[in-house]
Amino acid sequence: MAKILITSALPYINGVKHLGNLAGSMLPADVYARAMRLMGHDVLYICATDEHGTPAELAAQAAGMKVAEYCEKMHIAQKGAGAQFKLSYDYFGRSSAPSNHALTQHFAHVLEENGLIEERVSQQVYSNADGRFLPDRYVEGTCPNCGFEKARGDQCDNCGKLLDPVDLIDPYSAVSGSKDVEVRDTNHLYLKQSALSDDLRKWVNAAQGWPPLASSIALKWLDEGLRDRSITRDLSWGIPVTDKDGSVREGFEGKVFYVWFDAPIEYIAATQDWAAETDADWESWWLTDKGADDVQYVQFMGKDNVAFHTLSFPTTIIGQNPKKMGEPWKLVDQLKAFNWVTWYGGKFSTSEKRGVFMDQALDIAPSDYWRWHLIANAPESSDTAFTWEEFQASVNSDLANVLGNFVNRITKYCVGKFEGKVPEGGEDGEAEAWLIKELQTRLPQLVSHYEAREFRKAMAETRAIWAAGNEYLTQAAPWTHYKTDVDQAAVGVRAGLNLVALFGIIAQPIIPDAAEKILDAMNIPPANRTWNFGKHDDIAKLINALPIGHAINAPDVLFTKIEDPDIELWTERFGGGQ
RNA sequence: GGUGAGGUAGCUCAGCUGGUUAGAGCGCAGGACUCAUAAUCCUGAGGUCGUGAGUUCAAGUCUCACUCUCACUACCA
């Protein structure tokens, strides 16, 4: 049994997340967490809302709410959406929690003591009308390069040129449209990532089990030369910059830590909150001298998050203990990065409301449908296109036809011909030998795909195991034998029912609702729903695991199919398709 | 512009350190079966592996050039 700490990138607070966010971090983390729990590991799965930053302030303003109220409301909404998608967080926290304030400030103090923080002055656009500093992207104006009138301060969307806001002709606030903007000096704290560049490179090079996407992005930044990153912003909503006595640091009134500095720290702070609520110990998960050296820490994220998780946050962590005499915090061991799910050629977009969002998704189909489709087609090696047709195909074919129909056909037959009880009689023969061999090959492969976090492969293997059940029934054909040899028919029904239980067990990480229905119908006690297939010889016993005479029920249709008119309706509603 | 990832059957994707007739699922065609949500099982058709050169006995797999798509580019997160 291993201790496995799992975090998925914190969803930002400014709206219910779309399917791309779900598919790229929260869902795979959940599937992995569930699988590892079933295999008997000690799992802690932590997530939280990421609540600070300019977009949160502006979204609250647009909603006519105070930012704290807005975040509270959206936190509840996101927590609810996660629960409906059956995301099995051990704790879903908030980056605005007091624990994160304290820990973020503590980390900053230690970093400064260790010479890794420096105060510098930079120039930033200030909007008098809005009464606030504006991030580069919230300043718009005419592009000096191509004359485009709505160029953003960081980059021109028309010609693609990278810009500095001061380059813009006739700059104005993208928030209010006011042209009353000016450049002001402002002082900020900088995290000296460059000082730890060599340590980071060593650590990245030594890392095992990262996909190429993750290590290549990290190395790219290191190769270009790490720049020091400012970790404070001119904002009111966030974690105040304090001195050690808790008072606001001089010159940092009206400033807070940058959201990307405090967000990953929330992984730890949320664990503290979890421990406080459950009377558990958080230190054994995060401090290597308190037991965390045995923890396997796995992070899930989209590719846009990789730099922060491989460089900035590790700088914060390593910077706590640069000479091995400070607090030894846990660094990530394995990191799983995903590409994007794309929506009819473009990206999903929260701000442009393009695509399908978690709450809408559940209006039109059960969470299991989405979970299966999104994880079976996870964007592991490249961006993956979402289409309604693919969604329909994978749900109907994989869930309804292959799995659902298998459960249905054998349980109904058992109820019809064998009184709904696991029948005795007959002896295993060729078909059963084929089936056992199939399971002996495929189950270990399934486990290793999960352990390697190869989700597409794990799903393909799961499907192949379900399909093998149908193939077995064709070979065993109990309905044919029943006419002449009831005992022979009993063999097929018995093995088939055992397969139903097995299929339900391996479905649990992916489609928890349907899996529960299957296992309930089979009257499998909770203790027997774990994932201990054992070795070769134990697997051979799986098709005779249920006791003779064990009563089962035929569940209702597990998966209603998605019909063509549904697709037409959804296409119209969500604007997908041509 | 720079950097990275990717371009493999109609669609979504596997193909590790180069090695017999390039694979899977869906879709399509034909057949089988009838227990089941007209489900399932079997068989088959279908690809000059983005383009052009090169290295090699041998390249989807290595090198170079070109081309297309996407991402990142540090103050959106």
CSV table of N, CA and C in Angstrom, one decimal, chain A residues 17 24 89-90 141 180 252 272 283 322 332 389 425 429 441 530 535 543 558 564:
chain,number,residue,atom,x,y,z
A,17,LYS,N,-16.9,25.7,-14.9
A,17,LYS,CA,-15.9,25.3,-15.8
A,17,LYS,C,-16.5,24.5,-17.0
A,24,GLY,N,-9.2,18.0,-18.7
A,24,GLY,CA,-7.8,18.2,-18.7
A,24,GLY,C,-7.1,18.1,-17.3
A,89,TYR,N,-13.3,14.3,-4.5
A,89,TYR,CA,-12.3,15.1,-3.7
A,89,TYR,C,-12.3,14.6,-2.2
A,90,ASP,N,-11.2,14.5,-1.6
A,90,ASP,CA,-11.2,14.3,-0.2
A,90,ASP,C,-11.4,15.7,0.5
A,141,GLY,N,-5.7,49.4,-27.2
A,141,GLY,CA,-5.4,50.6,-28.0
A,141,GLY,C,-5.1,50.2,-29.4
A,180,ASP,N,-8.5,57.8,-19.8
A,180,ASP,CA,-7.8,58.5,-18.7
A,180,ASP,C,-6.9,57.5,-18.0
A,252,PHE,N,3.3,48.4,0.7
A,252,PHE,CA,2.5,47.3,0.0
A,252,PHE,C,1.0,47.4,0.4
A,272,GLN,N,-4.3,21.2,5.0
A,272,GLN,CA,-4.4,21.6,6.4
A,272,GLN,C,-5.9,21.7,6.9
A,283,GLU,N,0.8,16.9,8.1
A,283,GLU,CA,2.2,17.0,7.9
A,283,GLU,C,2.8,15.8,7.3
A,322,PRO,N,16.8,25.8,1.0
A,322,PRO,CA,17.8,25.7,0.0
A,322,PRO,C,19.1,25.1,0.5
A,332,VAL,N,6.6,17.7,-6.1
A,332,VAL,CA,5.8,16.8,-6.9
A,332,VAL,C,6.7,15.7,-7.4
A,389,GLU,N,-21.1,13.9,-32.6
A,389,GLU,CA,-21.2,12.6,-33.2
A,389,GLU,C,-20.3,11.6,-32.5
A,425,GLY,N,-23.7,-26.7,-11.4
A,425,GLY,CA,-23.7,-27.7,-12.4
A,425,GLY,C,-22.7,-27.4,-13.6
A,429,GLY,N,-15.0,-25.5,-19.6
A,429,GLY,CA,-14.4,-26.1,-20.8
A,429,GLY,C,-13.6,-25.1,-21.6
A,441,THR,N,-4.5,-11.9,-19.4
A,441,THR,CA,-3.7,-11.0,-20.2
A,441,THR,C,-4.1,-9.6,-19.9
A,530,THR,N,-13.7,-4.1,-4.0
A,530,THR,CA,-12.4,-3.6,-4.2
A,530,THR,C,-11.7,-4.3,-5.4
A,535,LYS,N,-2.9,-12.5,-8.6
A,535,LYS,CA,-2.0,-12.9,-9.7
A,535,LYS,C,-2.8,-13.9,-10.6
A,543,ILE,N,-14.1,-16.2,-12.5
A,543,ILE,CA,-15.4,-16.5,-13.2
A,543,ILE,C,-16.2,-17.5,-12.4
A,558,LEU,N,-29.4,0.3,-18.3
A,558,LEU,CA,-28.3,1.1,-17.7
A,558,LEU,C,-28.1,2.4,-18.4
A,564,ASP,N,-30.4,10.5,-32.8
A,564,ASP,CA,-30.0,11.6,-33.7
A,564,ASP,C,-30.7,12.9,-33.4
